[in-house]
Amino acid sequence: MFDPERLLGQMLGGSLGDAFGGKRGKRKRSAFSTGSLGGKATLGVGLLGVAMAAWEHYSQNTGNRATTVPPGGAPAAATPMPPPPPSGSAMPPPPPAAAPTTRAMPVLDDRQQSVVLLIRAMIAAANADGHIDATERESILGRARDSGLDADTLAFLDAELAKPQTLQQVVANGTPALAADIYAASALAITVDTEAEKQWLDMLSYGLRLDPAVRADIDARIAAPQ
């Protein structure tokens, strides 16, 4: 079952390793790097702070996590085969082939929808310089599989990595209540060492109408020694 909060927790807590850490030979100190949250846990920005605490609680109690039963309950009984056509009658044409299906996003509550926004913002920020290539994408997915994420969550992550949201989409989907969280999540996802990344965060902050004092406080906390 799709678990956005667990995925966000792993991204924040470093469970995906430093999958974004080797772009063009540079080491990126990011939310995806190895190690504990350290000083980042003191960021305490709304939903993001709650997600950090929830992930730490989850990681300490993962052995006691109950097994989730897939939705839909027991499989339906098999439909009986129709009787054969009368002797001598023409066989009916075969039914048309079913269209390929894709995994639909499950119905999410308000909190889960907000968590999805943060995940998408982090991936979009990591793609700010246009460098989540196929090799990096597979590396991220491999680490995610090794961490035990379920098939639905992996499918969501794969789709987002294949087509990260644009800056305009991140801004359009944001809300004033989540502005600080979205900016903080994006800033945690990268180390700003290219002009493209700096401009991306500048435009994100502007688009979200984030108070400059709030942004400065977030930036200072992220930049503080770990």
PDB file of C-alpha atoms in Angstrom:
ATOM      1  CA  MET A   1       0.000   0.000   0.000  1.00  0.00           C
ATOM      2  CA  PHE A   2       1.318   3.435  -0.973  1.00  0.00           C
ATOM      3  CA  ASP A   3       3.023   4.944   2.079  1.00  0.00           C
ATOM      4  CA  PRO A   4       4.089   8.544   1.347  1.00  0.00           C
ATOM      5  CA  GLU A   5       5.040   9.278   4.953  1.00  0.00           C
ATOM      6  CA  ARG A   6       7.485   6.394   5.079  1.00  0.00           C
ATOM      7  CA  LEU A   7       9.000   7.461   1.753  1.00  0.00           C
ATOM      8  CA  LEU A   8       9.434  11.044   2.935  1.00  0.00           C
ATOM      9  CA  GLY A   9      10.943   9.807   6.170  1.00  0.00           C
ATOM     10  CA  GLN A  10      13.506   7.741   4.320  1.00  0.00           C
ATOM     11  CA  MET A  11      14.387  10.683   2.095  1.00  0.00           C
ATOM     12  CA  LEU A  12      14.801  12.949   5.106  1.00  0.00           C
ATOM     13  CA  GLY A  13      16.497  10.361   7.275  1.00  0.00           C
ATOM     14  CA  GLY A  14      19.054   9.253   4.731  1.00  0.00           C
ATOM     15  CA  SER A  15      17.669   5.761   4.152  1.00  0.00           C
ATOM     16  CA  LEU A  16      18.055   6.268   0.406  1.00  0.00           C
ATOM     17  CA  GLY A  17      21.759   6.864   0.920  1.00  0.00           C
ATOM     18  CA  ASP A  18      23.638   9.550  -0.951  1.00  0.00           C
ATOM     19  CA  ALA A  19      21.916   8.650  -4.194  1.00  0.00           C
ATOM     20  CA  PHE A  20      22.056  12.266  -5.319  1.00  0.00           C
ATOM     21  CA  GLY A  21      25.588  12.715  -4.043  1.00  0.00           C
ATOM     22  CA  GLY A  22      27.759  12.126  -7.068  1.00  0.00           C
ATOM     23  CA  LYS A  23      26.430  14.419  -9.748  1.00  0.00           C
ATOM     24  CA  ARG A  24      29.210  15.567 -12.028  1.00  0.00           C
ATOM     25  CA  GLY A  25      31.780  14.447  -9.462  1.00  0.00           C
ATOM     26  CA  LYS A  26      30.560  16.611  -6.614  1.00  0.00           C
ATOM     27  CA  ARG A  27      29.491  15.437  -3.188  1.00  0.00           C
ATOM     28  CA  LYS A  28      26.169  16.877  -2.166  1.00  0.00           C
ATOM     29  CA  ARG A  29      25.356  17.202   1.518  1.00  0.00           C
ATOM     30  CA  SER A  30      21.650  16.658   1.282  1.00  0.00           C
ATOM     31  CA  ALA A  31      18.613  15.056   2.812  1.00  0.00           C
ATOM     32  CA  PHE A  32      19.491  12.026   0.711  1.00  0.00           C
ATOM     33  CA  SER A  33      22.986  11.652   2.161  1.00  0.00           C
ATOM     34  CA  THR A  34      23.954   8.957   4.618  1.00  0.00           C
ATOM     35  CA  GLY A  35      23.863   9.487   8.348  1.00  0.00           C
ATOM     36  CA  SER A  36      21.291  10.638  10.838  1.00  0.00           C
ATOM     37  CA  LEU A  37      19.254  13.790  10.640  1.00  0.00           C
ATOM     38  CA  GLY A  38      21.539  15.448  13.156  1.00  0.00           C
ATOM     39  CA  GLY A  39      20.968  19.180  13.378  1.00  0.00           C
ATOM     40  CA  LYS A  40      18.370  19.068  10.626  1.00  0.00           C
ATOM     41  CA  ALA A  41      15.936  17.527  13.105  1.00  0.00           C
ATOM     42  CA  THR A  42      15.891  20.901  14.873  1.00  0.00           C
ATOM     43  CA  LEU A  43      14.505  22.564  11.740  1.00  0.00           C
ATOM     44  CA  GLY A  44      11.041  21.988  13.180  1.00  0.00           C
ATOM     45  CA  VAL A  45       9.128  23.417  10.240  1.00  0.00           C
ATOM     46  CA  GLY A  46       5.483  22.365  10.550  1.00  0.00           C
ATOM     47  CA  LEU A  47       4.677  19.157   8.723  1.00  0.00           C
ATOM     48  CA  LEU A  48       8.335  18.633   7.838  1.00  0.00           C
ATOM     49  CA  GLY A  49       9.337  18.633  11.491  1.00  0.00           C
ATOM     50  CA  VAL A  50       6.549  16.173  12.267  1.00  0.00           C
ATOM     51  CA  ALA A  51       7.681  13.940   9.395  1.00  0.00           C
ATOM     52  CA  MET A  52      11.237  13.912  10.731  1.00  0.00           C
ATOM     53  CA  ALA A  53      10.055  12.908  14.199  1.00  0.00           C
ATOM     54  CA  ALA A  54       7.668  10.314  12.770  1.00  0.00           C
ATOM     55  CA  TRP A  55      10.434   8.735  10.719  1.00  0.00           C
ATOM     56  CA  GLU A  56      12.749   8.489  13.722  1.00  0.00           C
ATOM     57  CA  HIS A  57       9.928   6.842  15.690  1.00  0.00           C
ATOM     58  CA  TYR A  58       9.214   4.494  12.780  1.00  0.00           C
ATOM     59  CA  SER A  59      12.854   3.484  12.363  1.00  0.00           C
ATOM     60  CA  GLN A  60      13.107   2.667  16.072  1.00  0.00           C
ATOM     61  CA  ASN A  61       9.953   0.552  16.021  1.00  0.00           C
ATOM     62  CA  THR A  62      10.082  -0.946  12.539  1.00  0.00           C
ATOM     63  CA  GLY A  63      10.249  -4.458  13.941  1.00  0.00           C
ATOM     64  CA  ASN A  64       6.856  -3.989  15.546  1.00  0.00           C
ATOM     65  CA  ARG A  65       5.158  -2.595  12.452  1.00  0.00           C
ATOM     66  CA  ALA A  66       2.032  -4.568  11.639  1.00  0.00           C
ATOM     67  CA  THR A  67       1.745  -6.187   8.270  1.00  0.00           C
ATOM     68  CA  THR A  68      -0.583  -4.225   6.045  1.00  0.00           C
ATOM     69  CA  VAL A  69      -3.354  -6.185   4.395  1.00  0.00           C
ATOM     70  CA  PRO A  70      -3.729  -5.238   0.733  1.00  0.00           C
ATOM     71  CA  PRO A  71      -7.006  -3.457  -0.043  1.00  0.00           C
ATOM     72  CA  GLY A  72      -9.827  -5.483  -1.515  1.00  0.00           C
ATOM     73  CA  GLY A  73      -9.902  -8.345   0.994  1.00  0.00           C
ATOM     74  CA  ALA A  74     -10.042 -11.926  -0.184  1.00  0.00           C
ATOM     75  CA  PRO A  75      -9.913 -12.575  -3.927  1.00  0.00           C
ATOM     76  CA  ALA A  76     -13.263 -12.914  -5.617  1.00  0.00           C
ATOM     77  CA  ALA A  77     -14.443 -16.353  -6.641  1.00  0.00           C
ATOM     78  CA  ALA A  78     -13.567 -17.321 -10.171  1.00  0.00           C
ATOM     79  CA  THR A  79     -16.277 -16.617 -12.720  1.00  0.00           C
ATOM     80  CA  PRO A  80     -17.678 -19.909 -14.090  1.00  0.00           C
ATOM     81  CA  MET A  81     -16.918 -20.703 -17.704  1.00  0.00           C
ATOM     82  CA  PRO A  82     -19.851 -20.031 -20.078  1.00  0.00           C
ATOM     83  CA  PRO A  83     -21.477 -23.086 -21.702  1.00  0.00           C
ATOM     84  CA  PRO A  84     -20.132 -24.113 -25.109  1.00  0.00           C
ATOM     85  CA  PRO A  85     -22.025 -22.807 -28.158  1.00  0.00           C
ATOM     86  CA  PRO A  86     -24.599 -25.126 -29.799  1.00  0.00           C
ATOM     87  CA  SER A  87     -23.165 -27.605 -32.268  1.00  0.00           C
ATOM     88  CA  GLY A  88     -22.713 -26.127 -35.718  1.00  0.00           C
ATOM     89  CA  SER A  89     -22.982 -22.493 -34.652  1.00  0.00           C
ATOM     90  CA  ALA A  90     -20.215 -20.027 -35.414  1.00  0.00           C
ATOM     91  CA  MET A  91     -17.802 -19.192 -32.628  1.00  0.00           C
ATOM     92  CA  PRO A  92     -18.204 -15.624 -31.357  1.00  0.00           C
ATOM     93  CA  PRO A  93     -15.291 -13.289 -32.017  1.00  0.00           C
ATOM     94  CA  PRO A  94     -12.792 -12.992 -29.170  1.00  0.00           C
ATOM     95  CA  PRO A  95     -13.258 -10.012 -26.856  1.00  0.00           C
ATOM     96  CA  PRO A  96     -11.023  -7.008 -27.533  1.00  0.00           C
ATOM     97  CA  ALA A  97      -7.717  -6.995 -25.712  1.00  0.00           C
ATOM     98  CA  ALA A  98      -7.762  -5.068 -22.471  1.00  0.00           C
ATOM     99  CA  ALA A  99      -5.927  -1.775 -22.480  1.00  0.00           C
ATOM    100  CA  PRO A 100      -2.720  -1.764 -20.442  1.00  0.00           C
ATOM    101  CA  THR A 101      -3.316  -0.603 -16.900  1.00  0.00           C
ATOM    102  CA  THR A 102      -1.213   1.686 -14.768  1.00  0.00           C
ATOM    103  CA  ARG A 103      -1.128   2.038 -10.995  1.00  0.00           C
ATOM    104  CA  ALA A 104      -3.668   4.634  -9.941  1.00  0.00           C
ATOM    105  CA  MET A 105      -2.882   6.970  -7.077  1.00  0.00           C
ATOM    106  CA  PRO A 106      -4.900   5.768  -4.074  1.00  0.00           C
ATOM    107  CA  VAL A 107      -7.248   8.102  -2.262  1.00  0.00           C
ATOM    108  CA  LEU A 108      -5.154  10.097   0.203  1.00  0.00           C
ATOM    109  CA  ASP A 109      -6.175  12.120   3.220  1.00  0.00           C
ATOM    110  CA  ASP A 110      -5.152  15.761   3.548  1.00  0.00           C
ATOM    111  CA  ARG A 111      -1.988  14.981   5.486  1.00  0.00           C
ATOM    112  CA  GLN A 112      -0.839  12.369   2.966  1.00  0.00           C
ATOM    113  CA  GLN A 113      -1.514  14.761   0.083  1.00  0.00           C
ATOM    114  CA  SER A 114       0.668  17.337   1.822  1.00  0.00           C
ATOM    115  CA  VAL A 115       3.433  14.756   2.272  1.00  0.00           C
ATOM    116  CA  VAL A 116       3.254  13.958  -1.453  1.00  0.00           C
ATOM    117  CA  LEU A 117       3.756  17.666  -2.189  1.00  0.00           C
ATOM    118  CA  LEU A 118       6.929  17.657  -0.092  1.00  0.00           C
ATOM    119  CA  ILE A 119       8.266  14.539  -1.822  1.00  0.00           C
ATOM    120  CA  ARG A 120       7.612  16.064  -5.233  1.00  0.00           C
ATOM    121  CA  ALA A 121       9.264  19.309  -4.170  1.00  0.00           C
ATOM    122  CA  MET A 122      12.397  17.451  -3.038  1.00  0.00           C
ATOM    123  CA  ILE A 123      12.652  15.519  -6.300  1.00  0.00           C
ATOM    124  CA  ALA A 124      12.009  18.669  -8.338  1.00  0.00           C
ATOM    125  CA  ALA A 125      14.753  20.497  -6.441  1.00  0.00           C
ATOM    126  CA  ALA A 126      17.193  17.637  -7.000  1.00  0.00           C
ATOM    127  CA  ASN A 127      16.415  17.994 -10.695  1.00  0.00           C
ATOM    128  CA  ALA A 128      16.937  21.768 -10.656  1.00  0.00           C
ATOM    129  CA  ASP A 129      20.154  21.433 -12.645  1.00  0.00           C
ATOM    130  CA  GLY A 130      18.572  18.844 -14.941  1.00  0.00           C
ATOM    131  CA  HIS A 131      20.744  15.961 -13.801  1.00  0.00           C
ATOM    132  CA  ILE A 132      18.707  13.013 -12.545  1.00  0.00           C
ATOM    133  CA  ASP A 133      19.859  10.711 -15.316  1.00  0.00           C
ATOM    134  CA  ALA A 134      18.939   7.073 -15.911  1.00  0.00           C
ATOM    135  CA  THR A 135      21.889   5.743 -13.910  1.00  0.00           C
ATOM    136  CA  GLU A 136      21.119   7.922 -10.894  1.00  0.00           C
ATOM    137  CA  ARG A 137      17.446   7.058 -11.137  1.00  0.00           C
ATOM    138  CA  GLU A 138      18.158   3.331 -11.048  1.00  0.00           C
ATOM    139  CA  SER A 139      20.564   3.826  -8.160  1.00  0.00           C
ATOM    140  CA  ILE A 140      17.865   5.606  -6.160  1.00  0.00           C
ATOM    141  CA  LEU A 141      15.285   2.940  -6.986  1.00  0.00           C
ATOM    142  CA  GLY A 142      17.714   0.170  -6.075  1.00  0.00           C
ATOM    143  CA  ARG A 143      18.343   1.697  -2.674  1.00  0.00           C
ATOM    144  CA  ALA A 144      14.618   2.216  -2.198  1.00  0.00           C
ATOM    145  CA  ARG A 145      13.941  -1.444  -3.009  1.00  0.00           C
ATOM    146  CA  ASP A 146      16.648  -2.535  -0.582  1.00  0.00           C
ATOM    147  CA  SER A 147      15.064  -0.408   2.145  1.00  0.00           C
ATOM    148  CA  GLY A 148      11.854  -2.428   1.906  1.00  0.00           C
ATOM    149  CA  LEU A 149       9.486   0.053   0.290  1.00  0.00           C
ATOM    150  CA  ASP A 150       6.364  -1.636  -1.062  1.00  0.00           C
ATOM    151  CA  ALA A 151       5.536  -1.961  -4.758  1.00  0.00           C
ATOM    152  CA  ASP A 152       3.041   0.924  -4.845  1.00  0.00           C
ATOM    153  CA  THR A 153       5.471   3.331  -3.188  1.00  0.00           C
ATOM    154  CA  LEU A 154       8.290   2.222  -5.495  1.00  0.00           C
ATOM    155  CA  ALA A 155       6.025   2.756  -8.516  1.00  0.00           C
ATOM    156  CA  PHE A 156       5.230   6.280  -7.318  1.00  0.00           C
ATOM    157  CA  LEU A 157       8.912   7.066  -6.761  1.00  0.00           C
ATOM    158  CA  ASP A 158       9.822   5.667 -10.179  1.00  0.00           C
ATOM    159  CA  ALA A 159       7.183   7.820 -11.890  1.00  0.00           C
ATOM    160  CA  GLU A 160       8.290  10.973 -10.078  1.00  0.00           C
ATOM    161  CA  LEU A 161      11.965  10.389 -10.868  1.00  0.00           C
ATOM    162  CA  ALA A 162      11.103   9.741 -14.514  1.00  0.00           C
ATOM    163  CA  LYS A 163       9.223  13.028 -14.800  1.00  0.00           C
ATOM    164  CA  PRO A 164       9.957  15.430 -11.937  1.00  0.00           C
ATOM    165  CA  GLN A 165       7.532  18.269 -11.459  1.00  0.00           C
ATOM    166  CA  THR A 166       8.493  21.664 -12.780  1.00  0.00           C
ATOM    167  CA  LEU A 167       9.053  24.639 -10.533  1.00  0.00           C
ATOM    168  CA  GLN A 168       5.760  26.057 -11.768  1.00  0.00           C
ATOM    169  CA  GLN A 169       3.909  22.881 -10.767  1.00  0.00           C
ATOM    170  CA  VAL A 170       5.460  22.855  -7.304  1.00  0.00           C
ATOM    171  CA  VAL A 171       4.436  26.480  -6.761  1.00  0.00           C
ATOM    172  CA  ALA A 172       0.937  25.970  -8.177  1.00  0.00           C
ATOM    173  CA  ASN A 173       0.282  23.006  -5.888  1.00  0.00           C
ATOM    174  CA  GLY A 174       1.634  24.747  -2.809  1.00  0.00           C
ATOM    175  CA  THR A 175      -0.428  26.532  -0.189  1.00  0.00           C
ATOM    176  CA  PRO A 176       0.453  29.370   2.192  1.00  0.00           C
ATOM    177  CA  ALA A 177       0.263  26.939   5.108  1.00  0.00           C
ATOM    178  CA  LEU A 178       2.812  24.631   3.460  1.00  0.00           C
ATOM    179  CA  ALA A 179       5.098  27.276   1.945  1.00  0.00           C
ATOM    180  CA  ALA A 180       7.803  26.980   4.614  1.00  0.00           C
ATOM    181  CA  ASP A 181       7.655  23.175   4.535  1.00  0.00           C
ATOM    182  CA  ILE A 182       7.939  23.038   0.746  1.00  0.00           C
ATOM    183  CA  TYR A 183      10.889  25.426   0.725  1.00  0.00           C
ATOM    184  CA  ALA A 184      12.641  23.606   3.577  1.00  0.00           C
ATOM    185  CA  ALA A 185      12.137  20.206   1.930  1.00  0.00           C
ATOM    186  CA  SER A 186      13.523  21.535  -1.348  1.00  0.00           C
ATOM    187  CA  ALA A 187      16.523  23.163   0.319  1.00  0.00           C
ATOM    188  CA  LEU A 188      17.264  19.963   2.260  1.00  0.00           C
ATOM    189  CA  ALA A 189      17.307  17.964  -0.973  1.00  0.00           C
ATOM    190  CA  ILE A 190      20.299  19.763  -2.456  1.00  0.00           C
ATOM    191  CA  THR A 191      23.521  21.555  -1.704  1.00  0.00           C
ATOM    192  CA  VAL A 192      23.310  24.875  -3.496  1.00  0.00           C
ATOM    193  CA  ASP A 193      26.561  24.931  -5.434  1.00  0.00           C
ATOM    194  CA  THR A 194      25.335  25.792  -8.914  1.00  0.00           C
ATOM    195  CA  GLU A 195      23.681  28.936 -10.195  1.00  0.00           C
ATOM    196  CA  ALA A 196      20.751  26.858 -11.484  1.00  0.00           C
ATOM    197  CA  GLU A 197      20.071  25.504  -8.004  1.00  0.00           C
ATOM    198  CA  LYS A 198      20.339  28.949  -6.408  1.00  0.00           C
ATOM    199  CA  GLN A 199      17.957  30.460  -8.944  1.00  0.00           C
ATOM    200  CA  TRP A 200      15.556  27.543  -8.495  1.00  0.00           C
ATOM    201  CA  LEU A 201      15.307  28.140  -4.741  1.00  0.00           C
ATOM    202  CA  ASP A 202      15.044  31.909  -5.263  1.00  0.00           C
ATOM    203  CA  MET A 203      12.136  31.459  -7.678  1.00  0.00           C
ATOM    204  CA  LEU A 204      10.519  28.862  -5.426  1.00  0.00           C
ATOM    205  CA  SER A 205      10.636  31.214  -2.455  1.00  0.00           C
ATOM    206  CA  TYR A 206       9.251  34.050  -4.570  1.00  0.00           C
ATOM    207  CA  GLY A 207       6.510  31.882  -6.077  1.00  0.00           C
ATOM    208  CA  LEU A 208       5.426  30.611  -2.664  1.00  0.00           C
ATOM    209  CA  ARG A 209       5.416  34.191  -1.304  1.00  0.00           C
ATOM    210  CA  LEU A 210       7.613  32.979   1.529  1.00  0.00           C
ATOM    211  CA  ASP A 211       8.464  35.630   4.103  1.00  0.00           C
ATOM    212  CA  PRO A 212      12.151  36.551   3.603  1.00  0.00           C
ATOM    213  CA  ALA A 213      12.779  36.308   7.345  1.00  0.00           C
ATOM    214  CA  VAL A 214      11.341  32.781   7.413  1.00  0.00           C
ATOM    215  CA  ARG A 215      13.483  31.786   4.443  1.00  0.00           C
ATOM    216  CA  ALA A 216      16.603  33.233   6.052  1.00  0.00           C
ATOM    217  CA  ASP A 217      15.903  31.282   9.234  1.00  0.00           C
ATOM    218  CA  ILE A 218      15.433  28.023   7.309  1.00  0.00           C
ATOM    219  CA  ASP A 219      18.619  28.600   5.305  1.00  0.00           C
ATOM    220  CA  ALA A 220      20.596  29.343   8.477  1.00  0.00           C
ATOM    221  CA  ARG A 221      19.392  26.184  10.203  1.00  0.00           C
ATOM    222  CA  ILE A 222      20.212  24.009   7.203  1.00  0.00           C
ATOM    223  CA  ALA A 223      23.661  25.595   6.837  1.00  0.00           C
ATOM    224  CA  ALA A 224      24.486  25.143  10.528  1.00  0.00           C
ATOM    225  CA  PRO A 225      27.276  22.611  11.234  1.00  0.00           C
ATOM    226  CA  GLN A 226      25.937  19.097  11.767  1.00  0.00           C
TER     227      GLN A 226
END
